[in-house]
XYZ file of C-alpha atoms in Angstrom:
751
model
C -90.614 -134.332 10.291
C -94.202 -133.856 11.984
C -96.369 -136.632 13.111
C -100.124 -136.656 12.271
C -102.279 -137.449 15.234
C -105.552 -138.997 14.230
C -108.360 -138.856 16.748
C -111.712 -140.447 16.039
C -115.267 -138.777 17.123
C -115.567 -140.762 20.256
C -112.209 -139.677 21.610
C -113.046 -136.271 20.713
C -116.228 -136.191 22.550
C -114.441 -137.627 25.601
C -111.743 -134.764 25.322
C -114.383 -132.062 25.058
C -116.130 -133.472 28.103
C -113.125 -133.484 30.129
C -112.208 -130.031 28.921
C -115.667 -128.641 30.115
C -115.291 -130.259 33.407
C -111.907 -128.823 34.050
C -113.298 -125.388 33.071
C -116.019 -125.682 35.293
C -113.545 -126.538 38.115
C -111.416 -123.561 37.188
C -114.217 -120.967 36.923
C -115.863 -120.136 40.059
C -119.528 -120.708 40.308
C -121.111 -117.189 40.631
C -124.654 -116.597 42.158
C -127.595 -115.504 39.903
C -127.689 -111.686 39.627
C -130.812 -109.809 40.441
C -131.490 -109.557 36.838
C -131.206 -113.234 36.311
C -133.614 -114.273 39.002
C -137.373 -114.849 38.434
C -140.345 -112.449 38.617
C -143.181 -113.250 41.079
C -146.718 -113.507 39.801
C -149.863 -113.817 41.628
C -150.067 -117.603 41.237
C -146.889 -117.448 43.137
C -148.001 -114.979 45.950
C -151.612 -115.217 46.378
C -153.154 -117.900 48.645
C -155.447 -118.824 45.778
C -152.594 -119.001 43.143
C -151.722 -122.422 41.601
C -147.988 -122.230 42.687
C -148.490 -120.518 46.247
C -147.743 -123.539 48.326
C -144.467 -124.245 46.407
C -143.403 -120.892 47.592
C -144.180 -121.296 51.273
C -141.446 -121.993 53.803
C -140.929 -125.681 54.443
C -142.970 -126.867 57.527
C -143.474 -130.199 59.507
C -146.933 -130.890 60.720
C -146.650 -131.828 64.466
C -148.818 -133.124 67.321
C -148.363 -134.610 70.607
C -149.048 -138.224 71.986
C -148.524 -137.188 75.605
C -144.910 -136.259 75.741
C -144.203 -138.310 72.405
C -143.537 -135.971 69.354
C -145.188 -137.127 66.264
C -145.091 -135.862 62.761
C -148.142 -136.342 60.793
C -148.015 -136.463 56.863
C -149.919 -137.803 53.969
C -148.709 -141.103 53.769
C -147.522 -141.769 57.260
C -147.108 -140.672 61.004
C -143.603 -140.606 62.562
C -142.210 -140.354 65.976
C -139.413 -137.876 66.594
C -136.697 -138.518 69.054
C -136.545 -135.344 71.231
C -132.774 -135.428 71.544
C -131.576 -136.222 68.111
C -134.708 -135.209 65.884
C -134.434 -138.695 64.216
C -137.824 -139.832 62.933
C -139.290 -143.267 62.910
C -142.389 -144.610 61.181
C -145.111 -145.241 63.515
C -147.491 -146.470 60.749
C -148.459 -145.817 57.302
C -151.683 -144.758 55.609
C -151.712 -148.061 54.006
C -151.504 -149.640 57.611
C -154.598 -147.674 58.878
C -156.654 -148.467 55.825
C -155.669 -152.129 56.110
C -156.700 -152.308 59.890
C -159.790 -150.549 58.822
C -160.565 -153.030 56.269
C -160.696 -150.581 53.407
C -157.235 -150.916 51.423
C -158.884 -150.591 48.017
C -157.778 -147.369 46.373
C -161.253 -146.285 45.536
C -162.784 -147.043 48.714
C -159.946 -145.928 50.997
C -161.497 -145.171 54.493
C -158.830 -142.498 55.200
C -157.396 -140.303 52.417
C -154.375 -138.847 54.463
C -152.904 -138.626 58.011
C -152.115 -134.866 58.189
C -154.906 -134.343 60.595
C -154.254 -137.439 62.786
C -154.517 -136.719 66.260
C -153.411 -138.803 69.583
C -156.117 -138.014 72.183
C -154.930 -140.450 75.015
C -151.353 -139.739 76.332
C -151.152 -143.437 77.650
C -153.011 -145.384 75.098
C -151.847 -146.364 71.622
C -154.859 -144.940 69.830
C -154.818 -142.586 66.889
C -157.920 -140.648 65.709
C -158.549 -140.261 62.000
C -161.523 -139.749 59.627
C -162.919 -138.229 56.614
C -166.320 -136.495 55.659
C -168.248 -139.802 56.484
C -166.873 -141.148 59.488
C -164.517 -140.667 62.395
C -162.402 -143.718 63.841
C -160.095 -144.485 66.499
C -157.448 -147.086 65.568
C -155.294 -149.204 68.020
C -151.920 -148.982 66.129
C -150.630 -151.826 68.487
C -153.272 -154.246 68.120
C -154.163 -153.068 64.519
C -157.629 -152.700 64.810
C -160.569 -150.372 65.127
C -161.775 -149.830 68.539
C -164.402 -147.270 68.008
C -165.978 -145.278 65.037
C -168.938 -142.892 64.450
C -170.638 -141.659 61.302
C -170.318 -138.070 60.886
C -171.862 -137.678 57.431
C -174.081 -134.721 57.139
C -173.292 -133.218 60.523
C -172.446 -129.698 61.548
C -170.707 -128.607 64.704
C -169.377 -132.108 65.318
C -167.882 -132.120 68.836
C -166.351 -135.272 70.232
C -165.375 -136.095 73.897
C -162.640 -138.088 74.424
C -163.583 -139.323 78.083
C -166.805 -140.614 77.382
C -166.451 -140.947 73.404
C -169.738 -139.265 72.756
C -170.421 -136.870 69.971
C -172.572 -133.980 70.014
C -173.722 -132.507 66.462
C -176.279 -130.519 64.757
C -178.174 -131.995 61.629
C -181.023 -130.578 59.944
C -181.090 -127.814 62.639
C -181.587 -130.241 65.536
C -178.963 -131.056 68.407
C -178.085 -134.675 68.797
C -175.841 -136.596 70.904
C -174.343 -140.066 69.899
C -173.074 -142.106 72.840
C -169.966 -144.268 72.550
C -172.353 -147.384 71.851
C -173.686 -145.586 68.695
C -177.012 -144.635 70.461
C -178.367 -141.629 69.237
C -180.180 -139.092 71.343
C -182.167 -136.131 69.880
C -181.813 -133.195 72.321
C -184.135 -130.835 70.367
C -186.955 -130.564 67.990
C -187.860 -127.140 67.514
C -184.560 -126.110 65.742
C -184.775 -124.006 62.468
C -183.037 -120.902 61.069
C -184.892 -118.718 63.657
C -184.200 -121.137 66.570
C -180.414 -122.335 66.389
C -179.037 -124.954 68.842
C -175.327 -126.068 69.437
C -173.725 -123.581 67.326
C -171.543 -120.224 67.720
C -173.767 -117.178 68.953
C -173.211 -113.441 69.352
C -171.991 -113.713 65.721
C -168.745 -115.098 66.795
C -167.809 -112.052 69.122
C -166.185 -112.560 72.640
C -163.940 -115.205 71.424
C -167.000 -117.472 70.723
C -165.933 -120.145 68.291
C -168.467 -122.879 68.794
C -171.872 -123.761 70.457
C -171.242 -127.148 72.633
C -169.252 -127.650 75.454
C -168.496 -131.064 77.157
C -167.918 -131.507 80.919
C -164.663 -132.948 81.803
C -166.041 -136.305 82.251
C -167.911 -136.534 79.159
C -171.288 -136.864 80.848
C -172.780 -133.369 80.459
C -173.105 -130.904 77.484
C -173.698 -127.373 77.863
C -174.870 -125.727 74.482
C -176.207 -122.588 73.297
C -179.791 -121.875 72.155
C -180.206 -118.826 70.164
C -183.628 -117.333 69.425
C -183.371 -115.001 66.322
C -186.894 -114.785 65.501
C -187.110 -111.095 66.404
C -183.951 -110.195 64.182
C -184.615 -108.611 60.961
C -183.650 -110.435 57.913
C -181.029 -108.901 55.473
C -182.326 -109.729 51.974
C -179.451 -111.892 50.500
C -180.101 -113.536 46.955
C -178.627 -116.489 45.457
C -178.380 -115.324 41.756
C -176.914 -118.605 40.177
C -180.355 -120.671 39.757
C -182.333 -119.839 36.536
C -184.438 -117.897 38.696
C -182.669 -116.038 41.612
C -183.701 -117.098 44.984
C -183.941 -115.585 48.322
C -181.698 -116.361 50.966
C -182.002 -114.079 54.056
C -179.480 -113.751 56.496
C -180.304 -112.663 60.286
C -178.431 -109.573 60.684
C -178.919 -107.539 63.963
C -177.711 -103.973 63.203
C -176.289 -101.487 65.746
C -179.231 -100.128 68.011
C -181.809 -102.622 66.668
C -183.433 -105.846 68.136
C -180.928 -108.498 68.823
C -181.320 -112.141 69.261
C -181.675 -113.898 72.753
C -179.361 -116.634 74.003
C -179.923 -119.417 76.719
C -177.533 -122.063 77.842
C -178.872 -125.491 78.188
C -177.246 -128.605 79.751
C -177.922 -132.084 78.685
C -177.128 -135.107 81.026
C -176.053 -138.172 79.476
C -177.005 -140.377 82.495
C -180.483 -139.029 83.055
C -181.473 -138.029 79.418
C -182.647 -134.637 80.851
C -181.960 -131.308 79.794
C -182.015 -128.160 82.127
C -181.566 -124.428 81.206
C -179.265 -122.285 83.245
C -181.497 -119.763 85.117
C -179.693 -116.502 83.844
C -180.700 -113.154 84.817
C -182.626 -112.716 81.512
C -185.323 -114.602 83.218
C -187.817 -112.187 84.858
C -188.143 -114.568 88.052
C -184.453 -114.290 88.549
C -183.682 -110.462 87.853
C -183.547 -109.796 91.704
C -180.626 -111.904 91.911
C -178.238 -109.201 90.825
C -178.546 -106.684 93.564
C -178.804 -102.933 92.750
C -178.996 -103.914 88.769
C -181.860 -102.475 86.680
C -183.498 -104.690 84.107
C -181.913 -102.528 81.313
C -178.469 -103.664 82.722
C -179.055 -107.283 82.531
C -176.707 -109.584 80.581
C -177.436 -109.819 77.105
C -174.061 -111.971 76.174
C -173.100 -115.178 77.559
C -169.610 -116.280 76.878
C -166.530 -118.224 77.558
C -168.149 -121.062 79.009
C -166.007 -123.312 81.266
C -166.662 -126.297 83.545
C -165.219 -127.197 87.023
C -162.897 -130.070 87.105
C -165.312 -132.326 88.738
C -167.992 -131.503 85.882
C -170.646 -130.143 88.567
C -170.432 -126.527 87.966
C -170.692 -124.424 85.087
C -168.770 -120.830 84.762
C -169.553 -118.189 82.195
C -169.043 -114.620 81.610
C -172.029 -112.328 81.404
C -171.888 -109.003 79.524
C -174.642 -106.304 79.489
C -175.711 -104.915 76.148
C -173.752 -101.795 76.721
C -170.821 -103.987 77.302
C -169.318 -101.931 80.037
C -170.286 -104.329 82.991
C -168.805 -108.010 82.895
C -169.342 -110.740 85.538
C -168.093 -114.249 86.074
C -170.996 -116.202 87.322
C -171.173 -120.058 88.424
C -174.175 -122.312 87.859
C -175.184 -125.724 89.157
C -175.109 -127.897 86.249
C -177.790 -130.306 87.664
C -180.598 -127.850 88.533
C -179.362 -124.772 86.311
C -179.425 -122.638 89.457
C -177.356 -119.639 89.785
C -174.828 -119.981 92.407
C -172.534 -116.942 92.689
C -170.994 -114.139 90.864
C -167.311 -114.569 91.512
C -165.638 -111.676 89.730
C -167.041 -108.313 88.131
C -165.410 -106.019 85.948
C -166.763 -102.596 84.712
C -165.382 -99.804 82.508
C -166.478 -96.190 81.318
C -165.988 -97.790 77.685
C -166.138 -101.523 77.318
C -164.968 -104.946 78.861
C -164.742 -107.407 76.602
C -163.957 -110.953 77.867
C -162.352 -113.291 75.380
C -160.991 -116.190 77.287
C -162.669 -118.680 79.753
C -161.375 -119.358 83.180
C -159.020 -122.193 83.478
C -158.527 -124.340 86.747
C -154.991 -125.384 87.629
C -154.443 -128.936 86.945
C -152.696 -129.590 90.279
C -155.246 -127.713 92.489
C -158.891 -127.787 91.390
C -159.862 -124.809 93.929
C -157.871 -122.318 91.976
C -158.460 -120.874 88.464
C -156.725 -118.129 86.312
C -158.545 -115.170 84.636
C -157.055 -113.100 81.743
C -158.073 -109.559 82.253
C -156.695 -106.116 81.076
C -158.216 -104.134 84.198
C -154.955 -102.843 85.294
C -154.517 -101.496 81.422
C -152.890 -104.720 80.118
C -154.057 -108.225 79.661
C -152.534 -110.119 82.577
C -153.126 -113.177 84.641
C -154.956 -113.293 87.803
C -155.202 -116.367 90.104
C -158.457 -116.857 92.153
C -159.874 -119.387 94.225
C -163.156 -120.960 93.450
C -165.138 -118.610 95.971
C -163.838 -115.737 93.853
C -161.447 -114.424 95.943
C -158.221 -112.788 94.363
C -154.914 -114.644 95.494
C -152.391 -112.997 93.407
C -151.800 -110.941 89.954
C -149.376 -113.488 88.405
C -148.020 -111.139 85.718
C -147.924 -107.299 85.210
C -146.111 -104.642 83.351
C -146.781 -102.517 79.998
C -147.078 -105.639 78.020
C -149.812 -108.170 76.881
C -150.142 -111.815 77.792
C -151.371 -112.837 74.327
C -152.261 -116.472 75.098
C -152.401 -119.406 77.813
C -150.755 -122.303 76.055
C -151.025 -124.745 78.841
C -149.747 -125.853 82.220
C -146.682 -127.562 83.798
C -147.757 -129.529 86.616
C -144.374 -130.755 87.958
C -143.068 -127.190 87.571
C -146.212 -125.515 88.647
C -146.216 -122.949 86.062
C -148.405 -121.709 83.373
C -146.963 -121.603 79.923
C -147.947 -118.329 77.874
C -147.351 -116.170 74.948
C -146.544 -112.472 75.468
C -144.935 -109.526 73.917
C -142.866 -108.673 76.872
C -139.631 -108.712 75.047
C -140.960 -106.288 72.200
C -144.744 -105.208 71.205
C -144.298 -106.780 67.983
C -143.112 -109.988 68.944
C -144.524 -113.258 70.285
C -142.517 -115.175 72.691
C -142.971 -118.045 75.191
C -142.565 -117.954 78.837
C -143.245 -120.210 81.817
C -144.915 -118.258 84.678
C -144.373 -119.976 88.214
C -147.624 -119.762 89.879
C -146.131 -119.440 93.316
C -143.725 -116.637 92.715
C -144.706 -115.065 89.482
C -141.203 -115.671 88.025
C -141.110 -115.835 84.233
C -138.563 -117.941 82.317
C -138.131 -117.330 78.681
C -138.414 -120.548 76.725
C -137.252 -119.258 73.316
C -134.495 -117.003 71.625
C -136.274 -113.942 72.644
C -136.477 -112.776 69.107
C -139.241 -113.021 66.355
C -142.680 -114.513 66.354
C -143.128 -117.788 68.192
C -145.888 -120.257 68.053
C -145.386 -122.901 70.794
C -147.391 -126.065 71.500
C -147.005 -127.901 74.963
C -147.175 -131.581 75.366
C -149.859 -133.236 77.492
C -147.806 -132.790 80.618
C -146.311 -129.323 79.596
C -142.832 -130.546 80.264
C -141.987 -130.120 76.779
C -142.960 -127.664 73.713
C -142.233 -127.471 69.917
C -141.763 -124.032 68.822
C -142.439 -123.050 65.238
C -141.217 -119.433 64.843
C -139.946 -116.873 62.186
C -137.685 -113.747 62.328
C -137.676 -110.949 59.936
C -134.857 -112.967 57.872
C -135.807 -116.409 59.199
C -138.626 -118.135 57.079
C -139.496 -120.908 59.707
C -137.571 -122.687 62.360
C -138.750 -125.558 64.352
C -137.343 -126.290 67.630
C -138.279 -128.867 70.453
C -137.595 -127.507 73.907
C -137.348 -128.951 77.375
C -139.364 -126.695 79.520
C -137.463 -127.573 82.755
C -134.033 -126.702 81.179
C -134.931 -124.543 78.454
C -132.736 -126.477 76.071
C -133.923 -127.260 72.673
C -133.220 -129.390 69.755
C -133.528 -128.139 66.213
C -136.039 -129.952 64.144
C -136.087 -127.799 60.901
C -134.256 -124.940 59.275
C -136.307 -123.853 56.358
C -134.634 -122.743 53.361
C -135.686 -119.498 51.779
C -138.432 -120.477 49.310
C -137.952 -117.100 47.472
C -134.195 -117.631 46.879
C -134.474 -117.889 43.127
C -137.033 -114.889 42.694
C -136.078 -110.872 42.837
C -137.062 -110.239 46.314
C -138.195 -106.603 47.525
C -136.520 -104.718 50.426
C -138.425 -105.297 53.695
C -137.883 -102.627 56.670
C -139.555 -101.754 59.845
C -139.372 -98.967 62.271
C -141.413 -96.568 64.427
C -142.914 -93.124 64.285
C -144.795 -91.233 66.897
C -148.680 -91.151 66.811
C -150.624 -88.112 66.595
C -150.667 -87.789 70.436
C -146.872 -87.195 70.035
C -145.840 -89.902 72.567
C -147.033 -93.117 71.500
C -144.877 -95.409 69.335
C -146.370 -96.628 66.317
C -144.906 -99.611 64.271
C -144.526 -99.536 60.587
C -143.261 -101.799 57.780
C -142.083 -100.587 54.417
C -141.551 -102.597 51.358
C -139.225 -101.292 48.385
C -138.587 -102.477 45.200
C -135.592 -104.899 44.692
C -133.596 -102.331 42.575
C -134.590 -99.545 44.839
C -132.649 -96.287 44.110
C -132.872 -93.533 46.725
C -132.297 -90.837 44.077
C -135.777 -91.701 42.396
C -139.015 -90.822 43.097
C -141.719 -93.865 43.739
C -145.381 -94.014 43.778
C -146.311 -95.088 47.117
C -149.114 -97.076 48.353
C -150.457 -97.067 52.038
C -151.990 -100.235 53.017
C -154.254 -99.981 55.988
C -156.267 -102.020 58.332
C -156.492 -100.003 61.621
C -159.068 -101.664 63.359
C -159.467 -103.627 66.684
C -158.416 -107.456 67.023
C -155.649 -107.173 64.266
C -151.978 -105.967 63.435
C -150.228 -105.487 60.359
C -146.360 -105.429 61.767
C -144.840 -108.063 63.367
C -141.297 -109.369 63.686
C -141.956 -112.437 61.507
C -140.651 -113.262 58.191
C -140.571 -110.110 55.925
C -142.053 -108.312 58.840
C -145.311 -110.222 58.375
C -145.641 -108.561 55.046
C -148.501 -109.603 52.717
C -147.553 -111.137 49.453
C -149.530 -108.546 47.487
C -147.174 -106.019 48.737
C -144.171 -107.857 47.074
C -146.116 -107.942 43.841
C -146.510 -104.288 44.087
C -142.934 -103.559 44.805
C -141.781 -105.660 42.052
C -143.839 -103.351 39.796
C -142.121 -100.433 41.163
C -144.105 -99.104 44.038
C -143.102 -98.360 47.743
C -145.416 -100.035 50.248
C -146.018 -98.603 53.651
C -148.135 -100.087 56.545
C -148.620 -98.723 60.055
C -150.523 -100.032 62.947
C -152.340 -97.137 64.373
C -153.908 -96.734 67.822
C -157.037 -99.002 67.909
C -155.181 -102.075 66.808
C -154.466 -105.076 69.226
C -151.839 -106.098 71.646
C -150.751 -102.725 72.807
C -152.934 -102.369 75.728
C -156.233 -101.154 76.970
C -155.729 -97.407 76.348
C -154.054 -97.745 72.894
C -156.950 -100.034 71.964
C -159.890 -97.781 73.374
C -158.340 -94.564 71.991
C -161.118 -94.966 69.052
C -163.929 -95.290 71.602
C -167.257 -93.645 70.265
C -165.237 -92.234 67.097
C -164.220 -95.073 64.930
C -161.919 -93.843 62.162
C -161.040 -90.378 63.715
C -157.868 -91.509 65.786
C -156.943 -94.011 63.235
C -156.909 -91.408 60.365
C -154.821 -89.012 62.455
C -152.220 -91.566 63.081
C -152.118 -92.603 59.500
C -151.637 -89.018 58.606
C -148.504 -88.985 60.840
C -147.437 -91.870 58.611
C -148.034 -89.731 55.529
C -146.056 -86.844 57.066
C -143.099 -89.377 57.371
C -143.489 -90.553 54.028
C -143.481 -86.913 52.579
C -140.037 -86.340 54.458
C -138.571 -89.203 52.448
C -136.724 -88.038 49.441
C -137.700 -91.084 47.041
C -141.495 -90.974 48.151
C -143.309 -89.258 45.289
C -145.800 -87.170 47.219
C -147.811 -86.621 44.241
C -148.478 -90.410 43.763
C -149.865 -91.471 47.034
C -152.498 -94.390 47.046
C -154.236 -96.284 49.672
C -155.821 -99.510 49.875
C -157.498 -101.587 52.469
C -160.069 -104.310 53.182
C -163.311 -104.430 55.526
C -162.173 -102.051 58.337
C -159.257 -101.127 56.038
C -161.774 -100.506 53.216
C -163.562 -98.108 55.706
C -160.445 -96.375 56.335
C -159.319 -96.192 52.751
C -162.494 -94.399 51.973
C -162.467 -92.306 54.867
C -158.731 -91.214 54.153
C -159.829 -90.610 50.288
C -162.698 -88.242 51.460
C -161.176 -86.560 54.497
C -157.888 -85.858 52.862
C -158.689 -85.507 49.160
C -155.737 -83.552 47.953
C -153.435 -86.226 49.653
C -154.335 -89.409 48.136
C -154.805 -89.633 44.405
C -155.920 -93.267 43.962
C -157.663 -95.686 46.371
C -159.047 -99.251 46.295
C -161.522 -100.000 49.166
C -162.591 -103.677 49.731
C -165.788 -104.793 51.799
C -165.922 -101.306 53.188
C -167.958 -100.060 56.260
C -169.812 -96.967 55.082
C -171.875 -96.138 58.047
C -171.830 -97.947 61.316
C -175.497 -98.031 61.783
C -175.534 -100.741 59.396
C -173.055 -102.832 61.145
C -173.860 -105.684 63.351
C -174.778 -105.093 67.240
C -172.071 -106.971 69.293
C -169.097 -105.304 67.414
C -170.611 -101.732 66.489
C -172.294 -101.048 69.803
C -168.942 -102.157 71.634
C -167.070 -99.391 69.915
C -169.658 -96.825 69.077
C -172.525 -97.432 71.377
C -176.004 -97.223 69.469
C -176.688 -94.481 66.928
C -179.200 -92.968 69.460
C -176.639 -92.952 72.300
C -173.844 -91.403 69.914
C -175.249 -89.509 67.145
C -172.289 -87.207 66.970
C -170.094 -90.230 66.607
C -172.017 -92.026 63.890
C -172.475 -88.874 61.821
C -168.622 -88.099 62.188
C -167.627 -91.677 60.973
C -170.155 -91.790 58.147
C -168.867 -91.631 54.759
C -172.346 -90.897 53.104
C -172.399 -87.173 53.560
C -168.728 -86.713 52.536
C -169.267 -88.456 49.076
C -168.867 -84.958 47.386
C -165.514 -84.761 48.714
C -163.987 -87.472 46.265
C -161.486 -86.083 43.874
C -159.046 -88.948 43.149
C -159.597 -92.326 41.394
C -161.633 -94.776 43.852
C -162.551 -98.104 43.184
C -165.069 -100.030 45.615
C -165.105 -103.711 45.734
C -167.422 -106.106 47.400
C -168.717 -109.622 47.593
C -172.168 -109.645 46.196
C -173.142 -111.953 49.145
C -171.128 -110.474 51.939
C -172.815 -111.296 55.141
C -170.412 -109.469 57.364
C -170.405 -105.949 55.662
C -173.573 -106.416 53.770
C -173.873 -104.929 50.363
C -176.082 -102.301 51.710
C -172.840 -100.264 52.690
C -171.602 -100.151 49.155
C -174.739 -99.578 47.243
C -175.703 -96.750 49.688
C -172.349 -94.998 49.055
C -172.855 -95.362 45.327
C -176.172 -93.626 45.720
C -174.752 -90.857 47.712
C -172.009 -90.287 44.949
C -174.745 -90.257 42.290
C -176.519 -87.527 44.202
C -173.274 -85.796 44.932
C -171.936 -86.149 41.264
C -168.838 -87.776 41.940
C -167.462 -90.780 40.226
C -166.061 -93.823 41.911
C -165.607 -97.077 40.400
C -167.245 -100.424 41.494
C -166.987 -104.046 41.039
C -168.740 -106.981 42.763
C -167.809 -110.570 43.025
C -171.056 -112.702 42.491
C -171.463 -115.489 45.103
C -168.450 -114.470 47.319
C -168.955 -113.161 50.828
C -166.651 -111.071 52.805
C -163.205 -112.490 51.518
C -162.770 -113.645 48.026
C -162.167 -117.461 48.270
C -159.904 -119.710 46.252
C -158.832 -118.666 42.781
C -161.161 -115.702 42.820
C -158.616 -114.162 45.112
C -155.889 -113.900 42.427
C -158.391 -112.384 40.176
C -159.243 -109.814 43.026
C -155.394 -108.889 43.419
C -154.940 -108.364 39.845
C -157.695 -106.062 39.788
C -156.508 -104.023 42.656
C -152.987 -103.983 41.139
C -154.278 -102.719 37.741
C -156.114 -100.022 39.321
C -152.980 -98.264 40.684
C -151.175 -99.211 37.457
C -153.790 -97.264 35.575
C -154.297 -94.329 37.732
C -151.250 -93.732 39.941
C -148.163 -95.076 38.456
C -148.126 -92.756 35.582
C -149.270 -89.719 37.016
C -152.541 -89.671 34.878
C -154.837 -86.399 35.558
C -157.906 -87.431 37.195
């Protein structure tokens, strides 16, 4: 006789749960298929997108307190054990605000600690602040030891030795000393006479306009007279009645501004101006130099270790004659010319000299006079002692010095032209010691002594790693291995390789981005993304081969993307960079068309659906390619494009093209105005309505040329935006670019 088993509902639920758990143990957990993974949006990929930060590789914000490694965060600062990587709280945000006497939430003195710095290697002081003030807090004694109001200031420059602050307010230059006493250095500052700010439109590596001496008692500063420079008529259209907001913009071949360098002495309260050769009474100082060859640009200002002498590079307007000159900081007298470099094309100093910390009589110069940027050691009399590095590669940056090892820490691409690696260079022998794994793209920061570095790096398949490395032993401790933040998304295929340039010998590096479900038997619409100009590169041995996130968005929509660094781009040596001299766009186009030849050789590239896109110099290249090869490119989107180099600014334009009067053939060849009739495909031109880098005159003149030629480009402007779209406007911009290719390239619509 069968037995009946009665199970109540609670017991049944328990059995069901156990059965499910057993089933999960038996069935293997399978990874998500490509179809199950998420698709990207521009909110994920674009820097202005709402989800962008969540899809960036994990990072740690680090700084040095002497040789002590510190991690800064919103709510706290932590010390990091260099052997184990273990973190210990040093102090919290609440601590700082409590010690500052502002612990109330609505009146917190400090809002976060991400930007905290530790300016003194041997003192427990942290520098923090906000838009209103800057303070030094002793985190051992729990008290503020110094503070300074910075509300309303521009170009704020604080010196840790004297604790004096230089700043600009209402066009005037001021210095506030450590006791809070304010000293007004100028009275005639205005939009035409600018003090204490970057000059020469940020060319020559210039990023600021004030330069403290090592002892903090003297301040060198720029004075820029631009009263003679023509105004470009920018307009603010947002008020009820649009207002005139002119921008001083010196165009190639036209009148430029005049710069002088002042030196303010804190101990005397007096200012002297360096007696540079611009002054008529000192023209004879430069033997055999005509007035036309006198320096027009003053750059890379540096101080001697004893704070008595100022050094700077002086460059003539033709930018083919560069001199390193020393000046007496007390009298302003010109002391000596220590170094001179000339060229048939141009010389472009980008880095100030740096004195050896262990020998105040010697300094290093970065120069590419042998064809590649390398380190040269000089004594203070200007005598060359040795060339410290050499070879067909580039020193990209001097990171610092290791006094114990008597070495210079540098970044170079010696290992590979598209890599960034860290080396220690022995000053006595020139021997180089690799301080990283020899792969990828490394950004190292040395400690105060240079005995340690922290190394943030990526590789094509490594989102981000962070190591701390002992410079002497070369041994490191891993601090972070970031997971792939895109692991839950359908990722495109990223590839890199080389092709030959149009000269038949030079290797050019490219990146290719393919759809996630790429099928080599299919034909894909292909977009060439181009920049192509100096001081930039697009291909690097970094995560995803340095791919721009918009490329991922386009690959997801079924495109192949191709990016090539042509001759004229950076970090490949002098001849590679200067191949474009006096003929911007021509050599670059030849190389880009070699890339197109390569694309056409690939069976999966649809040669009937080739597009091109670029911004700034890349916008110039985009329209150049569309007009010079109208049967090749069916669709183009050009952002902020240069149309005619006679409308670009003096320093950049004349470096690469000379003046329109000196090089009429080069300007005519590069101009896109007389080629407007060549337009066959669909071209969208985009600009920031208030672009102060490539002024709107370029785009509008091109539209006028197209009207006269009877061709039909499309045009879009972003009101209030400058050369690059800021914030969420960038999301809108890239959706607009994408839609243009979707509308006119993807479906083979007849144009």
